[in-house]
PDB file of C-alpha atoms in Angstrom:
ATOM      1  CA  MET I 115       3.145   3.820 -24.422  1.00 54.00           C
ATOM      2  CA  ASN I 116       6.749   4.925 -23.757  1.00 55.00           C
ATOM      3  CA  LYS I 117       7.994   6.187 -20.430  1.00 53.00           C
ATOM      4  CA  ALA I 118       7.977   9.818 -21.570  1.00 49.00           C
ATOM      5  CA  SER I 119       4.188   9.677 -21.821  1.00 64.00           C
ATOM      6  CA  ARG I 120       3.624   7.619 -18.642  1.00 89.00           C
ATOM      7  CA  LEU I 121       2.955  10.256 -16.028  1.00 95.00           C
ATOM      8  CA  VAL I 122       1.334   9.436 -12.674  1.00 97.00           C
ATOM      9  CA  GLN I 123       0.067  12.245 -10.467  1.00 96.00           C
ATOM     10  CA  VAL I 124       0.597  11.750  -6.724  1.00 96.00           C
ATOM     11  CA  VAL I 125      -2.229  12.832  -4.422  1.00 96.00           C
ATOM     12  CA  ASN I 126      -1.850  12.667  -0.642  1.00 96.00           C
ATOM     13  CA  LEU I 127      -5.262  12.346   1.041  1.00 96.00           C
ATOM     14  CA  GLY I 128      -3.756  12.354   4.526  1.00 95.00           C
ATOM     15  CA  ARG I 129      -5.875  10.765   7.289  1.00 96.00           C
ATOM     16  CA  MET I 130      -9.273   9.729   5.939  1.00 97.00           C
ATOM     17  CA  GLY I 131     -12.003   7.173   6.607  1.00 96.00           C
ATOM     18  CA  PHE I 132     -12.170   4.190   4.268  1.00 96.00           C
ATOM     19  CA  LYS I 133     -15.598   5.012   2.840  1.00 96.00           C
ATOM     20  CA  GLU I 134     -14.620   8.612   2.148  1.00 97.00           C
ATOM     21  CA  ALA I 135     -11.464   7.461   0.363  1.00 96.00           C
ATOM     22  CA  GLU I 136     -13.518   4.986  -1.656  1.00 95.00           C
ATOM     23  CA  ILE I 137     -15.602   7.899  -2.954  1.00 96.00           C
ATOM     24  CA  VAL I 138     -12.392   9.632  -4.053  1.00 96.00           C
ATOM     25  CA  GLN I 139     -11.203   6.452  -5.766  1.00 96.00           C
ATOM     26  CA  ASN I 140     -14.473   6.148  -7.647  1.00 95.00           C
ATOM     27  CA  LYS I 141     -14.218   9.747  -8.833  1.00 96.00           C
ATOM     28  CA  TYR I 142     -10.846   9.112 -10.451  1.00 95.00           C
ATOM     29  CA  LYS I 143     -12.060   5.760 -11.791  1.00 95.00           C
ATOM     30  CA  GLN I 144     -15.065   7.473 -13.392  1.00 95.00           C
ATOM     31  CA  ASN I 145     -12.726   9.943 -15.102  1.00 93.00           C
ATOM     32  CA  HIS I 146     -11.031   6.998 -16.805  1.00 95.00           C
ATOM     33  CA  ILE I 147     -14.344   5.411 -17.782  1.00 94.00           C
ATOM     34  CA  ASP I 148     -15.615   8.702 -19.232  1.00 92.00           C
ATOM     35  CA  SER I 149     -12.383   9.005 -21.187  1.00 91.00           C
ATOM     36  CA  LEU I 150     -12.794   5.485 -22.610  1.00 88.00           C
ATOM     37  CA  HIS I 151     -16.285   6.456 -23.774  1.00 87.00           C
ATOM     38  CA  GLY I 152     -14.997   9.661 -25.344  1.00 85.00           C
ATOM     39  CA  LYS I 153     -16.932  11.882 -22.941  1.00 86.00           C
ATOM     40  CA  THR I 154     -13.818  13.642 -21.644  1.00 81.00           C
ATOM     41  CA  PRO I 155     -10.188  14.110 -22.682  1.00 79.00           C
ATOM     42  CA  SER I 156      -7.670  11.486 -21.566  1.00 81.00           C
ATOM     43  CA  ALA I 157      -7.784  10.871 -17.798  1.00 89.00           C
ATOM     44  CA  SER I 158      -4.710  11.163 -15.587  1.00 93.00           C
ATOM     45  CA  ASP I 159      -3.229   8.075 -13.981  1.00 97.00           C
ATOM     46  CA  THR I 160      -3.216   8.760 -10.257  1.00 97.00           C
ATOM     47  CA  LEU I 161      -1.544   7.373  -7.137  1.00 98.00           C
ATOM     48  CA  LEU I 162      -3.645   8.091  -4.038  1.00 98.00           C
ATOM     49  CA  LEU I 163      -1.864   7.918  -0.675  1.00 98.00           C
ATOM     50  CA  VAL I 164      -3.888   7.689   2.512  1.00 98.00           C
ATOM     51  CA  GLU I 165      -3.817   6.688   6.179  1.00 98.00           C
ATOM     52  CA  HIS I 166      -7.146   5.239   7.293  1.00 98.00           C
ATOM     53  CA  ASP I 167      -9.090   5.345  10.518  1.00 97.00           C
ATOM     54  CA  PRO I 168      -9.403   1.805  11.998  1.00 97.00           C
ATOM     55  CA  VAL I 169     -11.406  -0.420   9.642  1.00 97.00           C
ATOM     56  CA  TYR I 170     -11.744  -4.080   8.752  1.00 95.00           C
ATOM     57  CA  THR I 171     -12.468  -4.675   5.081  1.00 93.00           C
ATOM     58  CA  VAL I 172     -13.443  -7.818   3.220  1.00 89.00           C
ATOM     59  CA  GLY I 173     -13.250  -8.573  -0.479  1.00 83.00           C
ATOM     60  CA  ILE I 174     -15.673 -10.143  -2.924  1.00 77.00           C
ATOM     61  CA  ARG I 175     -15.745 -13.380  -0.908  1.00 67.00           C
ATOM     62  CA  SER I 176     -17.493 -11.555   1.926  1.00 58.00           C
ATOM     63  CA  LYS I 177     -20.116 -14.279   2.418  1.00 63.00           C
ATOM     64  CA  ASN I 178     -17.559 -15.961   4.693  1.00 69.00           C
ATOM     65  CA  TYR I 179     -18.090 -13.122   7.156  1.00 75.00           C
ATOM     66  CA  GLU I 180     -21.584 -13.240   8.596  1.00 79.00           C
ATOM     67  CA  GLU I 181     -23.421 -10.649  10.665  1.00 85.00           C
ATOM     68  CA  GLU I 182     -22.108 -12.091  13.931  1.00 88.00           C
ATOM     69  CA  THR I 183     -18.507 -11.587  12.780  1.00 87.00           C
ATOM     70  CA  GLU I 184     -19.314  -8.070  11.641  1.00 89.00           C
ATOM     71  CA  LYS I 185     -20.829  -7.169  15.032  1.00 93.00           C
ATOM     72  CA  LYS I 186     -17.822  -8.615  16.847  1.00 92.00           C
ATOM     73  CA  LEU I 187     -15.402  -6.523  14.814  1.00 94.00           C
ATOM     74  CA  LEU I 188     -17.495  -3.361  15.113  1.00 95.00           C
ATOM     75  CA  ALA I 189     -17.345  -3.837  18.893  1.00 96.00           C
ATOM     76  CA  THR I 190     -13.554  -3.288  18.732  1.00 95.00           C
ATOM     77  CA  GLY I 191     -14.207   0.333  17.742  1.00 96.00           C
ATOM     78  CA  ALA I 192     -13.240  -0.162  14.108  1.00 96.00           C
ATOM     79  CA  ASP I 193     -15.499   0.187  11.093  1.00 95.00           C
ATOM     80  CA  PHE I 194     -16.417  -2.805   8.899  1.00 94.00           C
ATOM     81  CA  VAL I 195     -16.739  -2.467   5.116  1.00 92.00           C
ATOM     82  CA  ARG I 196     -17.526  -4.932   2.337  1.00 90.00           C
ATOM     83  CA  THR I 197     -15.714  -4.062  -0.893  1.00 90.00           C
ATOM     84  CA  ASP I 198     -15.371  -5.217  -4.500  1.00 86.00           C
ATOM     85  CA  ARG I 199     -11.638  -5.927  -4.261  1.00 89.00           C
ATOM     86  CA  GLY I 200     -10.049  -9.355  -4.349  1.00 82.00           C
ATOM     87  CA  GLY I 201      -8.808 -11.091  -1.226  1.00 79.00           C
ATOM     88  CA  LEU I 202     -10.279 -11.884   2.158  1.00 81.00           C
ATOM     89  CA  ILE I 203     -10.326  -9.873   5.365  1.00 87.00           C
ATOM     90  CA  THR I 204      -7.687  -7.357   6.353  1.00 91.00           C
ATOM     91  CA  TYR I 205      -7.179  -4.381   8.644  1.00 95.00           C
ATOM     92  CA  HIS I 206      -6.365  -0.760   7.813  1.00 97.00           C
ATOM     93  CA  GLY I 207      -5.657   1.917  10.361  1.00 97.00           C
ATOM     94  CA  PRO I 208      -3.330   4.561  11.790  1.00 98.00           C
ATOM     95  CA  GLY I 209       0.343   3.871  11.213  1.00 98.00           C
ATOM     96  CA  GLN I 210      -0.271   2.105   7.907  1.00 98.00           C
ATOM     97  CA  LEU I 211       0.565   3.498   4.476  1.00 98.00           C
ATOM     98  CA  VAL I 212      -2.210   2.720   1.992  1.00 98.00           C
ATOM     99  CA  ALA I 213      -1.781   3.378  -1.726  1.00 98.00           C
ATOM    100  CA  TYR I 214      -4.505   3.246  -4.350  1.00 98.00           C
ATOM    101  CA  PRO I 215      -3.192   3.430  -7.933  1.00 98.00           C
ATOM    102  CA  ILE I 216      -6.118   4.505 -10.128  1.00 98.00           C
ATOM    103  CA  ILE I 217      -4.507   3.812 -13.462  1.00 97.00           C
ATOM    104  CA  ASN I 218      -5.235   2.493 -16.937  1.00 96.00           C
ATOM    105  CA  LEU I 219      -3.026  -0.556 -17.325  1.00 97.00           C
ATOM    106  CA  LYS I 220      -3.049  -0.081 -21.087  1.00 95.00           C
ATOM    107  CA  HIS I 221      -0.656   2.794 -20.371  1.00 94.00           C
ATOM    108  CA  PHE I 222       1.703   0.257 -18.760  1.00 96.00           C
ATOM    109  CA  LYS I 223       0.970  -3.405 -19.524  1.00 96.00           C
ATOM    110  CA  SER I 224      -2.484  -4.880 -20.097  1.00 95.00           C
ATOM    111  CA  SER I 225      -2.090  -7.649 -17.539  1.00 96.00           C
ATOM    112  CA  MET I 226      -3.522  -7.928 -14.029  1.00 95.00           C
ATOM    113  CA  LYS I 227      -0.916 -10.589 -13.236  1.00 95.00           C
ATOM    114  CA  TRP I 228       1.836  -8.176 -14.203  1.00 97.00           C
ATOM    115  CA  TYR I 229       0.163  -5.479 -12.113  1.00 97.00           C
ATOM    116  CA  VAL I 230       0.079  -7.593  -8.938  1.00 96.00           C
ATOM    117  CA  CYS I 231       3.718  -8.518  -9.473  1.00 96.00           C
ATOM    118  CA  ALA I 232       4.649  -4.841  -9.951  1.00 97.00           C
ATOM    119  CA  LEU I 233       2.914  -3.912  -6.689  1.00 98.00           C
ATOM    120  CA  GLU I 234       4.747  -6.691  -4.850  1.00 97.00           C
ATOM    121  CA  LYS I 235       8.086  -5.556  -6.298  1.00 97.00           C
ATOM    122  CA  THR I 236       7.278  -1.971  -5.300  1.00 98.00           C
ATOM    123  CA  MET I 237       6.839  -2.952  -1.646  1.00 98.00           C
ATOM    124  CA  ILE I 238       9.885  -5.233  -1.716  1.00 97.00           C
ATOM    125  CA  ASP I 239      12.039  -2.457  -3.147  1.00 97.00           C
ATOM    126  CA  MET I 240      10.647  -0.023  -0.590  1.00 96.00           C
ATOM    127  CA  CYS I 241      11.684  -2.372   2.238  1.00 96.00           C
ATOM    128  CA  ARG I 242      15.121  -2.670   0.645  1.00 94.00           C
ATOM    129  CA  ARG I 243      15.503   1.099   0.882  1.00 93.00           C
ATOM    130  CA  PHE I 244      15.141   0.674   4.646  1.00 93.00           C
ATOM    131  CA  GLY I 245      17.742  -2.116   4.637  1.00 92.00           C
ATOM    132  CA  LEU I 246      15.163  -4.914   4.970  1.00 94.00           C
ATOM    133  CA  MET I 247      15.022  -8.086   2.872  1.00 95.00           C
ATOM    134  CA  ALA I 248      11.389  -8.753   1.954  1.00 96.00           C
ATOM    135  CA  ASN I 249       9.923 -11.324  -0.411  1.00 95.00           C
ATOM    136  CA  ALA I 250       6.741 -12.383  -2.200  1.00 94.00           C
ATOM    137  CA  ASP I 251       7.601 -16.080  -2.252  1.00 82.00           C
ATOM    138  CA  GLN I 252       4.874 -17.195   0.148  1.00 73.00           C
ATOM    139  CA  GLU I 253       1.183 -16.395   0.137  1.00 76.00           C
ATOM    140  CA  THR I 254      -0.148 -13.238  -1.494  1.00 83.00           C
ATOM    141  CA  GLY I 255       1.399 -10.030  -0.237  1.00 91.00           C
ATOM    142  CA  VAL I 256       4.912  -9.154   0.923  1.00 96.00           C
ATOM    143  CA  TRP I 257       6.751 -10.854   3.760  1.00 95.00           C
ATOM    144  CA  ILE I 258       9.835 -10.596   5.938  1.00 95.00           C
ATOM    145  CA  GLU I 259      10.610 -14.225   6.679  1.00 93.00           C
ATOM    146  CA  ASP I 260       7.193 -15.577   7.789  1.00 91.00           C
ATOM    147  CA  ARG I 261       5.806 -12.220   8.923  1.00 93.00           C
ATOM    148  CA  LYS I 262       3.513 -10.259   6.624  1.00 95.00           C
ATOM    149  CA  ILE I 263       4.348  -6.586   6.242  1.00 97.00           C
ATOM    150  CA  GLY I 264       2.404  -5.660   3.094  1.00 96.00           C
ATOM    151  CA  ALA I 265      -1.012  -6.660   1.740  1.00 94.00           C
ATOM    152  CA  ILE I 266      -2.530  -6.452  -1.734  1.00 94.00           C
ATOM    153  CA  GLY I 267      -6.214  -6.257  -2.614  1.00 93.00           C
ATOM    154  CA  ILE I 268      -7.144  -4.910  -6.035  1.00 95.00           C
ATOM    155  CA  HIS I 269     -10.003  -4.534  -8.476  1.00 94.00           C
ATOM    156  CA  GLY I 270      -9.758  -4.120 -12.224  1.00 93.00           C
ATOM    157  CA  SER I 271     -12.373  -3.439 -14.876  1.00 91.00           C
ATOM    158  CA  ARG I 272     -11.418  -2.802 -18.513  1.00 91.00           C
ATOM    159  CA  PHE I 273      -7.868  -2.493 -17.134  1.00 95.00           C
ATOM    160  CA  ILE I 274      -8.816   0.456 -14.907  1.00 96.00           C
ATOM    161  CA  THR I 275      -7.548  -0.334 -11.395  1.00 97.00           C
ATOM    162  CA  THR I 276      -8.902   0.548  -7.963  1.00 96.00           C
ATOM    163  CA  HIS I 277      -7.967  -0.418  -4.381  1.00 96.00           C
ATOM    164  CA  GLY I 278      -4.304  -1.346  -3.970  1.00 96.00           C
ATOM    165  CA  ILE I 279      -1.781  -2.052  -1.225  1.00 97.00           C
ATOM    166  CA  SER I 280      -1.179  -1.429   2.452  1.00 97.00           C
ATOM    167  CA  LEU I 281       2.135  -1.491   4.267  1.00 98.00           C
ATOM    168  CA  ASN I 282       2.557  -1.460   8.044  1.00 98.00           C
ATOM    169  CA  CYS I 283       4.761   1.363   9.301  1.00 98.00           C
ATOM    170  CA  ASN I 284       4.098   1.838  13.027  1.00 98.00           C
ATOM    171  CA  THR I 285       0.704   0.130  13.054  1.00 97.00           C
ATOM    172  CA  ASP I 286      -0.732  -1.185  16.317  1.00 96.00           C
ATOM    173  CA  LEU I 287      -0.506  -4.876  15.426  1.00 96.00           C
ATOM    174  CA  ASP I 288      -2.964  -5.853  18.163  1.00 95.00           C
ATOM    175  CA  TRP I 289      -5.780  -5.016  15.726  1.00 95.00           C
ATOM    176  CA  TYR I 290      -4.820  -8.118  13.736  1.00 93.00           C
ATOM    177  CA  LYS I 291      -5.522 -10.387  16.717  1.00 91.00           C
ATOM    178  CA  HIS I 292      -9.263 -10.161  15.991  1.00 90.00           C
ATOM    179  CA  ILE I 293      -8.956 -11.675  12.495  1.00 87.00           C
ATOM    180  CA  VAL I 294      -7.037 -14.159  10.360  1.00 78.00           C
ATOM    181  CA  PRO I 295      -5.402 -11.612   8.027  1.00 70.00           C
ATOM    182  CA  CYS I 296      -6.176 -12.414   4.381  1.00 62.00           C
ATOM    183  CA  GLY I 297      -7.364 -15.837   5.536  1.00 59.00           C
ATOM    184  CA  ILE I 298      -3.778 -17.064   6.051  1.00 65.00           C
ATOM    185  CA  GLU I 299      -3.407 -19.303   9.117  1.00 65.00           C
ATOM    186  CA  ASP I 300      -0.280 -19.718  11.255  1.00 71.00           C
ATOM    187  CA  LYS I 301       1.515 -16.636   9.966  1.00 78.00           C
ATOM    188  CA  GLY I 302       2.454 -13.468  11.796  1.00 89.00           C
ATOM    189  CA  VAL I 303       2.262  -9.786  10.912  1.00 94.00           C
ATOM    190  CA  THR I 304       4.945  -7.183  11.311  1.00 97.00           C
ATOM    191  CA  SER I 305       5.783  -3.553  10.546  1.00 97.00           C
ATOM    192  CA  LEU I 306       8.747  -1.419   9.578  1.00 97.00           C
ATOM    193  CA  THR I 307       8.947  -0.245  13.171  1.00 97.00           C
ATOM    194  CA  GLU I 308       9.024  -3.810  14.521  1.00 96.00           C
ATOM    195  CA  GLU I 309      11.692  -4.941  12.082  1.00 95.00           C
ATOM    196  CA  LEU I 310      13.941  -1.889  12.395  1.00 93.00           C
ATOM    197  CA  GLU I 311      13.404  -1.500  16.147  1.00 92.00           C
ATOM    198  CA  GLU I 312      12.946   2.210  15.514  1.00 92.00           C
ATOM    199  CA  GLU I 313       9.724   4.104  14.932  1.00 95.00           C
ATOM    200  CA  VAL I 314       8.844   4.607  11.273  1.00 95.00           C
ATOM    201  CA  LYS I 315       5.781   6.778  10.722  1.00 95.00           C
ATOM    202  CA  VAL I 316       3.628   6.842   7.600  1.00 97.00           C
ATOM    203  CA  GLN I 317       5.148  10.124   6.469  1.00 95.00           C
ATOM    204  CA  ASP I 318       8.608   8.528   6.740  1.00 95.00           C
ATOM    205  CA  ALA I 319       7.573   5.817   4.275  1.00 95.00           C
ATOM    206  CA  ILE I 320       6.059   8.008   1.559  1.00 95.00           C
ATOM    207  CA  TRP I 321       9.262   8.976  -0.274  1.00 95.00           C
ATOM    208  CA  PRO I 322      10.735   5.435  -0.477  1.00 95.00           C
ATOM    209  CA  PHE I 323       7.355   4.093  -1.576  1.00 97.00           C
ATOM    210  CA  ILE I 324       6.784   6.521  -4.427  1.00 96.00           C
ATOM    211  CA  GLU I 325      10.405   6.164  -5.580  1.00 96.00           C
ATOM    212  CA  SER I 326       9.958   2.386  -5.668  1.00 97.00           C
ATOM    213  CA  PHE I 327       6.635   2.807  -7.498  1.00 98.00           C
ATOM    214  CA  LYS I 328       8.318   5.046 -10.071  1.00 97.00           C
ATOM    215  CA  LYS I 329      11.024   2.432 -10.608  1.00 97.00           C
ATOM    216  CA  GLN I 330       8.740  -0.595 -10.931  1.00 97.00           C
ATOM    217  CA  PHE I 331       6.126   1.120 -13.105  1.00 97.00           C
ATOM    218  CA  ASP I 332       8.802   2.855 -15.201  1.00 96.00           C
ATOM    219  CA  CYS I 333       6.986   6.178 -15.069  1.00 96.00           C
ATOM    220  CA  ASP I 334       7.439   9.793 -14.133  1.00 96.00           C
ATOM    221  CA  LEU I 335       5.619  11.341 -11.177  1.00 96.00           C
ATOM    222  CA  SER I 336       3.770  14.637 -10.948  1.00 94.00           C
ATOM    223  CA  PHE I 337       3.643  16.437  -7.595  1.00 93.00           C
ATOM    224  CA  GLU I 338       1.558  19.412  -8.668  1.00 89.00           C
ATOM    225  CA  HIS I 339      -1.303  18.305  -6.411  1.00 89.00           C
ATOM    226  CA  LEU I 340       0.912  18.157  -3.314  1.00 89.00           C
ATOM    227  CA  SER I 341       0.969  21.010  -0.817  1.00 88.00           C
ATOM    228  CA  ASN I 342       4.160  22.652   0.404  1.00 90.00           C
ATOM    229  CA  GLN I 343       3.741  20.648   3.612  1.00 88.00           C
ATOM    230  CA  ASP I 344       3.523  17.413   1.587  1.00 87.00           C
ATOM    231  CA  LEU I 345       6.699  18.334  -0.297  1.00 88.00           C
ATOM    232  CA  SER I 346       8.498  18.998   2.995  1.00 88.00           C
ATOM    233  CA  ILE I 347       7.365  15.586   4.255  1.00 86.00           C
ATOM    234  CA  LEU I 348       8.840  13.985   1.122  1.00 87.00           C
ATOM    235  CA  LYS I 349      12.216  15.621   1.726  1.00 85.00           C
ATOM    236  CA  GLU I 350      12.278  14.610   5.381  1.00 86.00           C
ATOM    237  CA  SER I 351      11.198  11.087   4.420  1.00 84.00           C
ATOM    238  CA  GLU I 352      14.062  10.796   1.940  1.00 84.00           C
ATOM    239  CA  LEU I 353      16.644  11.842   4.538  1.00 85.00           C
ATOM    240  CA  LYS I 354      15.277   9.515   7.227  1.00 82.00           C
ATOM    241  CA  THR I 355      15.224   6.552   4.838  1.00 86.00           C
ATOM    242  CA  ILE I 356      18.903   7.060   4.005  1.00 84.00           C
ATOM    243  CA  GLN I 357      19.797   7.360   7.690  1.00 82.00           C
ATOM    244  CA  MET I 358      17.871   4.209   8.618  1.00 81.00           C
ATOM    245  CA  ARG I 359      19.380   2.216   5.747  1.00 78.00           C
ATOM    246  CA  ILE I 360      22.863   3.150   6.968  1.00 82.00           C
ATOM    247  CA  LYS I 361      21.934   2.132  10.526  1.00 76.00           C
ATOM    248  CA  SER I 362      20.494  -1.159   9.296  1.00 72.00           C
ATOM    249  CA  ALA I 363      23.608  -1.955   7.272  1.00 74.00           C
ATOM    250  CA  PHE I 364      25.844  -1.130  10.255  1.00 70.00           C
ATOM    251  CA  LYS I 365      23.756  -3.310  12.573  1.00 68.00           C
ATOM    252  CA  GLN I 366      23.917  -6.191  10.086  1.00 67.00           C
ATOM    253  CA  LYS I 367      27.692  -5.812   9.890  1.00 64.00           C
ATOM    254  CA  ILE I 368      27.937  -5.965  13.693  1.00 68.00           C
ATOM    255  CA  ASN I 369      25.703  -9.070  13.796  1.00 61.00           C
ATOM    256  CA  ASN I 370      27.749 -10.819  11.105  1.00 59.00           C
ATOM    257  CA  ALA I 371      30.980 -10.017  12.927  1.00 57.00           C
ATOM    258  CA  SER I 372      29.635 -11.627  16.117  1.00 55.00           C
ATOM    259  CA  TYR I 373      29.446 -14.988  14.342  1.00 52.00           C
ATOM    260  CA  ILE I 374      33.077 -14.929  13.235  1.00 53.00           C
TER     261      ILE I 374
END
């Protein structure tokens, strides 16, 4: 499929509980399945954006997390959900941008390996737009040095994808102290706010994220499902990203000069 016919609709769910968002995911997934079976016309590829209430989620290897662990985490005030995604335990909550691409990979490339790589490159490019050098050279996910800023946990069936990525904007990182994120020992977590030493809210990260997604997935985006308020947020996000990238570059120049 050429780029002209690769169109992804962007849907901003705003603040929503994990289980409620999972229902929305499944609705869009079912549209694709019905289309494959010829029950409906072709389904739209969709990028869902959401900010969750506090929740710990585990993937298909959930047997590692027994009832005692679940009770302990529920006592923090967060929810606890077992899912069908890959990966181990992670945290989602306020101040974190979560994106769920519900897409048919046959419209892009029929490869889950390619898909994971494209998601990593999307987050890396997004960080670059803020003037940050991120990488995917370590464990799964995206890192700034040895600090994890972005996580990936996906599910695919017949090349229809669900679940996705999360990227810390101004997340309260104390929530991670109750777990070993993604089962990776001796590594830290970070956020855009921590790295830039300036608050970056979820709405500030939406424009750079979807622009990076558009670039890596070589597609066009449809905003017809966005409200006027959402469109205003996108414009403000674009301007703030440019301002922060300039600040970051200036700060780096100052730091480099201090070593001369």
